[in-house]
Coordinates of C-alpha atoms in Angstrom, one line a residue:
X1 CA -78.2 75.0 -114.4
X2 CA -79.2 76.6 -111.2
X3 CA -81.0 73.3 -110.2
X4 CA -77.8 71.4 -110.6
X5 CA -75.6 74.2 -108.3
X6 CA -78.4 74.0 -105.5
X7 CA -77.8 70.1 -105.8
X8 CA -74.1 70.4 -105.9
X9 CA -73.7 72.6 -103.0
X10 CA -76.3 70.6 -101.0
X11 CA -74.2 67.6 -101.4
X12 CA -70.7 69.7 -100.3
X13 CA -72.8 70.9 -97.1
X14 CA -73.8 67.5 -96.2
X15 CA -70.0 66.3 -97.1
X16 CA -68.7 68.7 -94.7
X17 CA -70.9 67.5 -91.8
X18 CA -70.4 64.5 -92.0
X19 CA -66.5 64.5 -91.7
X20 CA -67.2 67.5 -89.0
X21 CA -69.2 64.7 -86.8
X22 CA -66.8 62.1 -87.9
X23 CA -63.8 64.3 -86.4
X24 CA -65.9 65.4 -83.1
X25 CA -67.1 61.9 -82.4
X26 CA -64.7 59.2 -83.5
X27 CA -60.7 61.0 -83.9
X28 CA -58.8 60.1 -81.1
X29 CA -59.7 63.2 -79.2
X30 CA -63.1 62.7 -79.8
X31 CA -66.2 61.5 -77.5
X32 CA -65.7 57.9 -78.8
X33 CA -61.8 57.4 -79.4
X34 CA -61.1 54.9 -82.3
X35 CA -57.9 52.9 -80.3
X36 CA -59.3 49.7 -78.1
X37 CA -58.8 49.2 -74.3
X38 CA -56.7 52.5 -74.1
X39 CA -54.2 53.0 -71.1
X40 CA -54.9 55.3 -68.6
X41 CA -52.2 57.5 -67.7
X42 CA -51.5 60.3 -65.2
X43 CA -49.8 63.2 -67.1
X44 CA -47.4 66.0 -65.6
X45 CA -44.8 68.3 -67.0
X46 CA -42.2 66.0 -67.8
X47 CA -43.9 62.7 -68.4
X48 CA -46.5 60.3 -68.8
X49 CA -47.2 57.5 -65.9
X50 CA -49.0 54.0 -66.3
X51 CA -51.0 53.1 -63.8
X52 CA -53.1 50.0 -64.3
X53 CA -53.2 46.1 -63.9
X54 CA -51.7 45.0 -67.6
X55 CA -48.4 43.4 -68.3
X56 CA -47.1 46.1 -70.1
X57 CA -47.6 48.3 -66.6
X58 CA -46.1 46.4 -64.3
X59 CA -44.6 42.7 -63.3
X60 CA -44.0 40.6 -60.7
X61 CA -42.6 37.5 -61.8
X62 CA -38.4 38.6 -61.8
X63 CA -39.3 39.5 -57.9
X64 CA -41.1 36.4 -57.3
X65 CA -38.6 34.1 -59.0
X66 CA -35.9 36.0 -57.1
X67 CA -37.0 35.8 -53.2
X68 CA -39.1 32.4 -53.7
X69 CA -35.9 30.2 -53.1
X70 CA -34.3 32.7 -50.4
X71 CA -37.7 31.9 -47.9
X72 CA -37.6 28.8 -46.2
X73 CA -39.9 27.0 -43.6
X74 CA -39.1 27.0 -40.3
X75 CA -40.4 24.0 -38.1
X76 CA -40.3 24.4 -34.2
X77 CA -40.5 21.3 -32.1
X78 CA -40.5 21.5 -28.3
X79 CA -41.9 19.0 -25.8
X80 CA -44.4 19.4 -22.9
X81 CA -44.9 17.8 -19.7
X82 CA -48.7 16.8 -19.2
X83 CA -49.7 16.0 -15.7
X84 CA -52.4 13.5 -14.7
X85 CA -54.1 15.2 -11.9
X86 CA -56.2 11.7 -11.2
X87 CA -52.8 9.7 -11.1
X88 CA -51.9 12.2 -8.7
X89 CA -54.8 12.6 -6.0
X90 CA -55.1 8.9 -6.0
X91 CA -52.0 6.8 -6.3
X92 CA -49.5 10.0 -5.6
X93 CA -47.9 9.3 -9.1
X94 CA -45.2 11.8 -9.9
X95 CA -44.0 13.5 -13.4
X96 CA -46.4 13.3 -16.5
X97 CA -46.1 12.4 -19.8
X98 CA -43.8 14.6 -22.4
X99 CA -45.6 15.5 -25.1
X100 CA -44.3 17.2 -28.3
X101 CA -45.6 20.2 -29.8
X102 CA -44.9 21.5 -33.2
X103 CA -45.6 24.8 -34.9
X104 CA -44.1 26.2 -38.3
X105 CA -44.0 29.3 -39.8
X106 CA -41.5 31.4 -42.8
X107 CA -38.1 32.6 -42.7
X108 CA -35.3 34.4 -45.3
X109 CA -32.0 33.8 -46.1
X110 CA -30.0 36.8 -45.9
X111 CA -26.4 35.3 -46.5
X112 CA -25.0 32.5 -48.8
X113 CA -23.4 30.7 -45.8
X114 CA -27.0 30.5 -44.5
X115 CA -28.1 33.2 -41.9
X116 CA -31.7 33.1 -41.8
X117 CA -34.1 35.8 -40.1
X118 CA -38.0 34.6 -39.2
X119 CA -40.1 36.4 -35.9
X120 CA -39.2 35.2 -32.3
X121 CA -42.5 34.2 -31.7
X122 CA -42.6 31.3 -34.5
X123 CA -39.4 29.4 -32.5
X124 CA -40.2 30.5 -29.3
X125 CA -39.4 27.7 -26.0
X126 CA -38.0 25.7 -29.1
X127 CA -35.9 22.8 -28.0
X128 CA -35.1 21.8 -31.9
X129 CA -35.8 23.9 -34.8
X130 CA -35.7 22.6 -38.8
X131 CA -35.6 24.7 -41.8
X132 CA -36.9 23.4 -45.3
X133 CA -35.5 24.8 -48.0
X134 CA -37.6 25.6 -51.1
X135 CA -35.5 22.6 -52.8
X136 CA -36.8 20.0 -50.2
X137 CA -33.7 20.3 -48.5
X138 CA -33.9 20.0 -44.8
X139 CA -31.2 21.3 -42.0
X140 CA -31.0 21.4 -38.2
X141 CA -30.9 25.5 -37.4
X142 CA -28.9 27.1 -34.6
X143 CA -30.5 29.5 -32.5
X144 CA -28.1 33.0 -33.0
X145 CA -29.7 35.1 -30.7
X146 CA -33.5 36.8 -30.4
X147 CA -35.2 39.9 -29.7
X148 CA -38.5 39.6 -28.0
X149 CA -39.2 43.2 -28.1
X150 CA -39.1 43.9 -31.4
X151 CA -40.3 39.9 -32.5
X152 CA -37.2 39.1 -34.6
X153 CA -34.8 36.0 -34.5
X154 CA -31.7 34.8 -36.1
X155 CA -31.0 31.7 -37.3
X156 CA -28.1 29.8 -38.4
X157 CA -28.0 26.3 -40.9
X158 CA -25.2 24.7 -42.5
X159 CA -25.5 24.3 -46.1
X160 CA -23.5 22.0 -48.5
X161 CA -24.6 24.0 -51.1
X162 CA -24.0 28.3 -51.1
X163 CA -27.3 29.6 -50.7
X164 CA -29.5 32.2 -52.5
X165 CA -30.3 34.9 -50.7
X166 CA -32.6 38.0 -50.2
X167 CA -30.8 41.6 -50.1
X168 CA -32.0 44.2 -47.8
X169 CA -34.0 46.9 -49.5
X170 CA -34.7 50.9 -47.7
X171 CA -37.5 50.4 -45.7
X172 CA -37.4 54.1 -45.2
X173 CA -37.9 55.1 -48.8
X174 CA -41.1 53.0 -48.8
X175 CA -43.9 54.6 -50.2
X176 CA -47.2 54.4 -49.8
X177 CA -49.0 52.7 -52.8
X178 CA -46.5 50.9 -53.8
X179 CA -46.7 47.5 -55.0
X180 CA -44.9 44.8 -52.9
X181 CA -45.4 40.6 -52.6
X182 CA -45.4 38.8 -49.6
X183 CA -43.8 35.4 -49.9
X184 CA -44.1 32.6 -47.0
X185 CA -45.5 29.7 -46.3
X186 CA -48.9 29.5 -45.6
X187 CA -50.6 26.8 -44.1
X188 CA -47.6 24.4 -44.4
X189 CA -47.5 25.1 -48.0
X190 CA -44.5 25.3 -50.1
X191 CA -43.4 29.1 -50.7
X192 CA -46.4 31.1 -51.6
X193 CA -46.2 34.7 -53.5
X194 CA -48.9 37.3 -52.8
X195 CA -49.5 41.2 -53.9
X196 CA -50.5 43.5 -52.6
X197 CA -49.7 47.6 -51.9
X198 CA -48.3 49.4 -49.2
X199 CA -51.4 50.7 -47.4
X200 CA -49.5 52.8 -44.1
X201 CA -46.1 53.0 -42.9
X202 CA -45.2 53.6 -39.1
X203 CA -48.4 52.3 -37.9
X204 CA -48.4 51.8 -33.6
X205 CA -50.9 48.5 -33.3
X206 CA -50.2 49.8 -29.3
X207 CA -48.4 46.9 -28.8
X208 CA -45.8 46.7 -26.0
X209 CA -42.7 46.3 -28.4
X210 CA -43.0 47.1 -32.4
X211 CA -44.4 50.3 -32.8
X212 CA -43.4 50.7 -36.5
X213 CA -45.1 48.5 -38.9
X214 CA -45.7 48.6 -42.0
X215 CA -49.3 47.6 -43.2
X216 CA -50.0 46.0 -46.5
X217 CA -52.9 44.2 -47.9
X218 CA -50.9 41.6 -49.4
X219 CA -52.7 38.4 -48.1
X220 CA -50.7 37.1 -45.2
X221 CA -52.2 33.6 -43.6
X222 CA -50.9 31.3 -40.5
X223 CA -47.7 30.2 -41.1
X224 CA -46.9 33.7 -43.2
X225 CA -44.7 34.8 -40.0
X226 CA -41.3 35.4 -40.8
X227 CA -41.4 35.7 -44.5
X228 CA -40.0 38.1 -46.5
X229 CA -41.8 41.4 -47.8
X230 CA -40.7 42.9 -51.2
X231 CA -40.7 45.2 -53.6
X232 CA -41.4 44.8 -57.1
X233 CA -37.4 45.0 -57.4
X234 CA -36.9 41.6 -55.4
X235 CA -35.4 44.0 -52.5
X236 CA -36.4 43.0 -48.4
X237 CA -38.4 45.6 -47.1
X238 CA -40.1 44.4 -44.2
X239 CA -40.1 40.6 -42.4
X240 CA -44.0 39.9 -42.2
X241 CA -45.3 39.2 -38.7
X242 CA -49.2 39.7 -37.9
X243 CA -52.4 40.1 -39.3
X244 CA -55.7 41.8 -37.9
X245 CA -58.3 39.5 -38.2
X246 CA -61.5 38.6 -35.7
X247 CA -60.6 35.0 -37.2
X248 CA -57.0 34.1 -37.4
X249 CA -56.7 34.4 -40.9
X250 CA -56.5 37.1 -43.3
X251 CA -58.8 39.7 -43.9
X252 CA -57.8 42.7 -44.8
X253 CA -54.5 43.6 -43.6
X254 CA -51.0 42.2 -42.5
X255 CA -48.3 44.1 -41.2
X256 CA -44.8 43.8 -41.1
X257 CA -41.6 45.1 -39.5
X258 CA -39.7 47.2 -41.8
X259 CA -36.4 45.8 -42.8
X260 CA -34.5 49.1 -41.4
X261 CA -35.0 47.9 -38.3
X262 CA -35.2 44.2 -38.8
X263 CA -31.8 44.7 -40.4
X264 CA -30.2 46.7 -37.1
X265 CA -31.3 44.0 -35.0
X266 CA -29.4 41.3 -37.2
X267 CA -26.3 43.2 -37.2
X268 CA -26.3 43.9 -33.1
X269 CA -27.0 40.2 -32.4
X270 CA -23.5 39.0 -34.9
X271 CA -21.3 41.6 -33.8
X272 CA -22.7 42.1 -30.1
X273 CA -24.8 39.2 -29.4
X274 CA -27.5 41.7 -28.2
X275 CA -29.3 44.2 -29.3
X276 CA -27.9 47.8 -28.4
X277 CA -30.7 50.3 -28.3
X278 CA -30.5 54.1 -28.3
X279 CA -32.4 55.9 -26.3
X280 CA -32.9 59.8 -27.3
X281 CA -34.1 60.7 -23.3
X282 CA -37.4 62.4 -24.1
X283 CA -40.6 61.7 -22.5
X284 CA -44.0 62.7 -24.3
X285 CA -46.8 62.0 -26.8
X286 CA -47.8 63.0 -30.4
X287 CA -49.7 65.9 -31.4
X288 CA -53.2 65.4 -32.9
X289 CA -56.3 67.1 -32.5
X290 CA -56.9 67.1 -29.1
X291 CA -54.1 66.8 -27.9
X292 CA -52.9 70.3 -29.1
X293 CA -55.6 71.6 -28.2
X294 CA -55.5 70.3 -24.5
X295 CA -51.5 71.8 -24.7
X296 CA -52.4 75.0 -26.1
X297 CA -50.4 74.5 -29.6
X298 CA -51.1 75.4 -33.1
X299 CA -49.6 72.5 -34.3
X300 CA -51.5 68.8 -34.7
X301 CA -48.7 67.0 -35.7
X302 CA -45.3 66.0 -34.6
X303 CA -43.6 64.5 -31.8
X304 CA -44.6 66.9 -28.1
X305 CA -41.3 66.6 -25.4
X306 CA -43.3 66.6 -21.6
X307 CA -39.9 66.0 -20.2
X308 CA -36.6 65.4 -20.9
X309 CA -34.3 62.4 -19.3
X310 CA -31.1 64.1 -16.9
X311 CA -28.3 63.1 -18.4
X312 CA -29.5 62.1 -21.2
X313 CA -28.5 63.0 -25.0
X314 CA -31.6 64.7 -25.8
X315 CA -30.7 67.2 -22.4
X316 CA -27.2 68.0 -23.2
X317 CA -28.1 69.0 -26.7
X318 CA -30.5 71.8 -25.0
X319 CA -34.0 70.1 -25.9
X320 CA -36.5 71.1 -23.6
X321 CA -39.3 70.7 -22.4
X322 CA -43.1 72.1 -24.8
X323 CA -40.5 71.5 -27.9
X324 CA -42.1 69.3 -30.4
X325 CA -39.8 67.6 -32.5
X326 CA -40.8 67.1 -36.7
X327 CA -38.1 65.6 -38.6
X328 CA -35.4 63.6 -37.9
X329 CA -32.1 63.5 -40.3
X330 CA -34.5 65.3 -42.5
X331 CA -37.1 62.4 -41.7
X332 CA -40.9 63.2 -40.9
X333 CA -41.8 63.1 -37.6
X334 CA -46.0 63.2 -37.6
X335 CA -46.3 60.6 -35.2
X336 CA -44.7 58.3 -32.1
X337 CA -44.7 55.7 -34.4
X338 CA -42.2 57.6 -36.6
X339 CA -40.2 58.3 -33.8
X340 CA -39.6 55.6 -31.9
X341 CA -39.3 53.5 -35.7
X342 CA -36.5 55.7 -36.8
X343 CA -34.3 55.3 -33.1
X344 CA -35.1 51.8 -32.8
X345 CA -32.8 52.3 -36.7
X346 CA -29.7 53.5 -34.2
X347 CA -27.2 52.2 -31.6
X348 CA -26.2 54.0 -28.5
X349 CA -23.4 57.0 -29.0
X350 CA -24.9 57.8 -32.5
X351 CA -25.6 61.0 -33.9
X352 CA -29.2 62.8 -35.1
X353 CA -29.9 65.6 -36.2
X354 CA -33.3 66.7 -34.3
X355 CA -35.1 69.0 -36.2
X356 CA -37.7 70.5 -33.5
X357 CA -40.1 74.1 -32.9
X358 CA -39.8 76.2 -30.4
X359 CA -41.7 79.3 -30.2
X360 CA -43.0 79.2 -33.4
X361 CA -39.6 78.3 -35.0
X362 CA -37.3 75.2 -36.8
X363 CA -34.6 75.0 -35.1
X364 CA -32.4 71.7 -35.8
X365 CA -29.5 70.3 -32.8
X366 CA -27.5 67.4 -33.3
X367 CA -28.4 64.7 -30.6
X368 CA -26.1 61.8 -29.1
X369 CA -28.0 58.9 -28.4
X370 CA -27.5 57.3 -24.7
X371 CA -27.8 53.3 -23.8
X372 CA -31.2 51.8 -23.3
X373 CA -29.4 51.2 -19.5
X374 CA -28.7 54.6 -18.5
X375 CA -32.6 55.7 -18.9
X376 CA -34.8 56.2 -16.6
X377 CA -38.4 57.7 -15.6
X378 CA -40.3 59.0 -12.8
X379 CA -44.0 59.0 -11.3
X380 CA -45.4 60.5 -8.0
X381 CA -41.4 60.8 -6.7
X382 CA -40.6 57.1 -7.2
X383 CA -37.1 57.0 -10.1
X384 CA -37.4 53.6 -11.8
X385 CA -34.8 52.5 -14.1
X386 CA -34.2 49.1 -16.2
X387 CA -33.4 45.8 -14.6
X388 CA -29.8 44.5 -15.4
X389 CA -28.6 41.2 -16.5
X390 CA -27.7 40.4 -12.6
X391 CA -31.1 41.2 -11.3
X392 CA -32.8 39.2 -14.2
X393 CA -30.5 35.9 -12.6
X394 CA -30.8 36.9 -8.6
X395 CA -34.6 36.5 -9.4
X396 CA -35.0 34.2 -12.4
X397 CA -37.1 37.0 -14.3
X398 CA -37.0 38.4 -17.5
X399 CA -38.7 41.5 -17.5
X400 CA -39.4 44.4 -14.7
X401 CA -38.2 47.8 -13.8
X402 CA -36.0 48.9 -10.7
X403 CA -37.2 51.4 -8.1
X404 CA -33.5 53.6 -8.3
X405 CA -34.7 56.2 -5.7
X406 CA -37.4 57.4 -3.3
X407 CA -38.7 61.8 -3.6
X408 CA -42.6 61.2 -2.3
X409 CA -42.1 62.3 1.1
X410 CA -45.1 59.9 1.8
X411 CA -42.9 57.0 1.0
X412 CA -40.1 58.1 2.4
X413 CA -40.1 56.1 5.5
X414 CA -40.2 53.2 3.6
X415 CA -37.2 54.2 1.0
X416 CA -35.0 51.5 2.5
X417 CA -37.1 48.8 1.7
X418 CA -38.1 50.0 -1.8
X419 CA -34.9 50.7 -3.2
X420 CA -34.0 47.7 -5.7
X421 CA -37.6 46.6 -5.7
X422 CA -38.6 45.4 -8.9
X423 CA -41.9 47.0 -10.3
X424 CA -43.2 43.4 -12.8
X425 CA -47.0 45.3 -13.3
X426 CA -48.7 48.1 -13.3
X427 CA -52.7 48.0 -13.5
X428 CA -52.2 44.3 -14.7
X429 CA -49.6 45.4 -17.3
X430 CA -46.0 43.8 -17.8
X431 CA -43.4 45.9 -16.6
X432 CA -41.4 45.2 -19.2
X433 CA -38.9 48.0 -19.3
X434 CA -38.9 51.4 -18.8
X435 CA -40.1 52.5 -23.0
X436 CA -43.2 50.4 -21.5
X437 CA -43.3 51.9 -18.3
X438 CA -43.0 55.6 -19.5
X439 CA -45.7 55.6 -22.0
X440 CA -47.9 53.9 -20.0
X441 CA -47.8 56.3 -17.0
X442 CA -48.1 59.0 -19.4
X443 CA -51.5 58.4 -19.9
X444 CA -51.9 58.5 -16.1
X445 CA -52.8 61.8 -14.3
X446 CA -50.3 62.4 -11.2
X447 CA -53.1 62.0 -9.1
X448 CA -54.7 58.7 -10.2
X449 CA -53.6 55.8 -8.4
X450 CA -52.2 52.4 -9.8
X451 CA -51.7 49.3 -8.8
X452 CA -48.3 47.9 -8.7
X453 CA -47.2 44.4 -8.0
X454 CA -43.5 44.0 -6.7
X455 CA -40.8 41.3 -6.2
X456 CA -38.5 42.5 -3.2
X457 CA -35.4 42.2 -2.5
X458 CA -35.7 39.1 -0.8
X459 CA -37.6 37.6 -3.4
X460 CA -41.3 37.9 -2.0
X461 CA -43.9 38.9 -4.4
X462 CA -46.4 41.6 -2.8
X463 CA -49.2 44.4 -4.0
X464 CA -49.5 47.7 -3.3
X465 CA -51.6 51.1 -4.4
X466 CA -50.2 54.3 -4.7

């Protein structure tokens, strides 16, 4: 009898351990979980998120199916005339042959009665411009209007048919990680969908115009320029324009300009017929590292006023001078790129509120913005100001600033003849207007010299260092 309880309890220990390992190694808290291809989530107080690659996380085909017939292909034809320099020397022939050149790229339909947006530079010097819809359907497009600065175009067809079309989306409320397609036409291919995530917002590329992208890694090829950018929702939130590549094709990143802006431009160039910018008449640079420390702040973000514009909004509402502005209508400010994206978002005569530190304290001013025409800058005592629609015909250009008045009493015997000269380069750079202008003499100490080249006003080109 005492055998058979040894043996009995024996077997309950070895019973025990056994469903003991059993719940240790294989429950579903365990080391070795007994479910297959579990989902990973992310938990917090209120809730469990997917994150993952499976169907069940996430999908893209009501997006795709939704902005593939709203993009279109845009064709741009224009013609070139080829001179035979031989024909020339030897038999004085005149004239050349006309040549025509064609290059393509993507655009979006943005209204049934067939508005279509695409970048300036894909029907740039075009003398005739097609647009293919996704249905083979081809139409003649009439130019609405451009904005160079900012690469954007309108375009206009009419359609026998009402058109499907993409709806604008918050470019603002974009966040980073986010999923979004990018749908164009590649390589003179029919429309194309792509995904990707949103890998920066308000990124500056230090290019003279755009200084707001926003960067994906959504593949974007040749021919990708002017398509749309969406978000998993179908909604525009950018119009894709560039990629950085050593190679010409995609690599790594694309960018695209957020449909905020993209948007603005639209609407100025129906109602107006030109784009009206605002203009918040500060002068300055963002804070980082460096530069805070070279300024003597605490702070290494954030938008640092050097000087303020007279006249301007930004004066009359009391900002000065060694005030850094953070947010703007509750908007981040870390950068110039966040800056100048969000006011390139507003007309002249429209209101901000400028959320800014002085002395160690928020302090937030409402801020009326002033026209792009009334702004001005200065630099070793010369005023420059923008070029008008008048000066741009008297001298058959299309960019350049105005010197407005002489202060350096070394040029001051020659203020006569500088007034109403038009600055078109500085160090080699295009004057384009006076945004340009500012920024790049901010980088410039007082006492370095550049090297401007000048139209008069008589017309003569000529080159001077000061």
């Amino acid at each position: 009898m005492n055998r058979f309880s040894q043996l009995f309890l024996a077997s309950l220990l070895s019973g025990a351990v056994t469903l003991g390992a059993y719940k240790l190694l294989f429950d579903s808290n365990g080391y070795f979980p007994s479910t297959k291809n579990p989902i990973t989530t992310v938990a917090t107080d209120s809730y469990a998120k997917k994150v993952g690659l499976s169907p069940d996380v996430i999908d893209f085909t009501e997006a795709a199916e939704k902005t593939i017939h709203t993009v279109v292909h845009v064709k741009n034809v224009s013609y070139k005339t080829v001179s035979n320099p031989m024909l020339e020397y030897y038999y004085g022939y005149k004239g050349g042959q006309t040549q025509e050149q064609v290059g393509t790229g993507s655009g979006v339909i943005i209204s049934a009665d067939g508005y279509i947006v695409t970048n300036n530079h894909v029907i740039k010097d075009a003398s005739e411009i097609e647009i293919t819809l996704n249905n083979k359907q081809s139409y003649k497009a009439k130019l609405i209007g451009t904005d160079s600065k900012m690469d954007i175009a309108l375009l206009k067809i009419d359609a026998k048919e009402t058109l499907p079309y993409t709806t604008f989306g918050n470019s603002d409320s974009v966040k980073i990680g986010e999923w979004v397609l990018a749908v164009g036409n590649p390589y003179n291919l029919t429309s194309t969908v792509t995904a990707g995530i949103v890998s920066a917002k308000a990124r500056d590329l230090g290019t003279s115009g755009i200084q707001s992208f926003i960067q994906t890694d959504a593949a974007v090829n040749p021919g990708n320029s002017g398509g749309a950018l969406v978000n998993t929702r179908g909604d525009l939130i950018g119009i894709n324009t560039m990629i950085s590549s050593m190679t010409g094709s995609y690599v790594g990143y694309s960018f695209a300009v957020p449909s905020n802006i993209a948007r603005k431009i639209i609407e100025d160039l129906m109602e107006y017929g030109n784009v009206q910018r605002g203009i918040l008449g500060v002068e300055g640079g963002e804070l980082n590292a460096t530069a805070s420390k070279a300024l003597g702040v605490n702070q290494t973000e954030g938008f640092y006023i050097g000087a303020v514009t007279k006249n301007s909004g930004a004066e009359k509402s009391g900002l000065k001078k060694g005030d850094i502005i953070v947010k703007m209508d509750g908007q981040k400010i870390a950068t110039y790129a966040d800056l100048s994206g969000y006011i390139n978002t507003k007309r002249p005569d429209d209101k901000i509120q400028v959320t800014y530190t002085r002395d160690g304290e928020n302090r937030v001013v409402p801020v009326v913005l002033s026209k792009n025409e009334f702004f001005s800058t200065e630099f070793k005592g010369i005023e420059l100001e923008n070029i008008d629609a008048a000066d741009k015909k008297r001298f058959n250009i299309n960019y350049g600033v105005k010197i407005k008045s002489i202060t350096n009493e070394n040029l001051m015997q020659y203020s006569a003849e500088l007034k109403g000269t038009i600055i078109l380069s500085i160090d080699n750079i295009k004057a384009k207007d006076i945004e340009t202008v500012s920024k790049l003499l901010n980088s410039k100490e007082e006492s370095q010299s550049v090297r401007l080249e000048m139209i008069n006003k008589s017309g003569e080109i000529f080159r001077v260092i000061i």
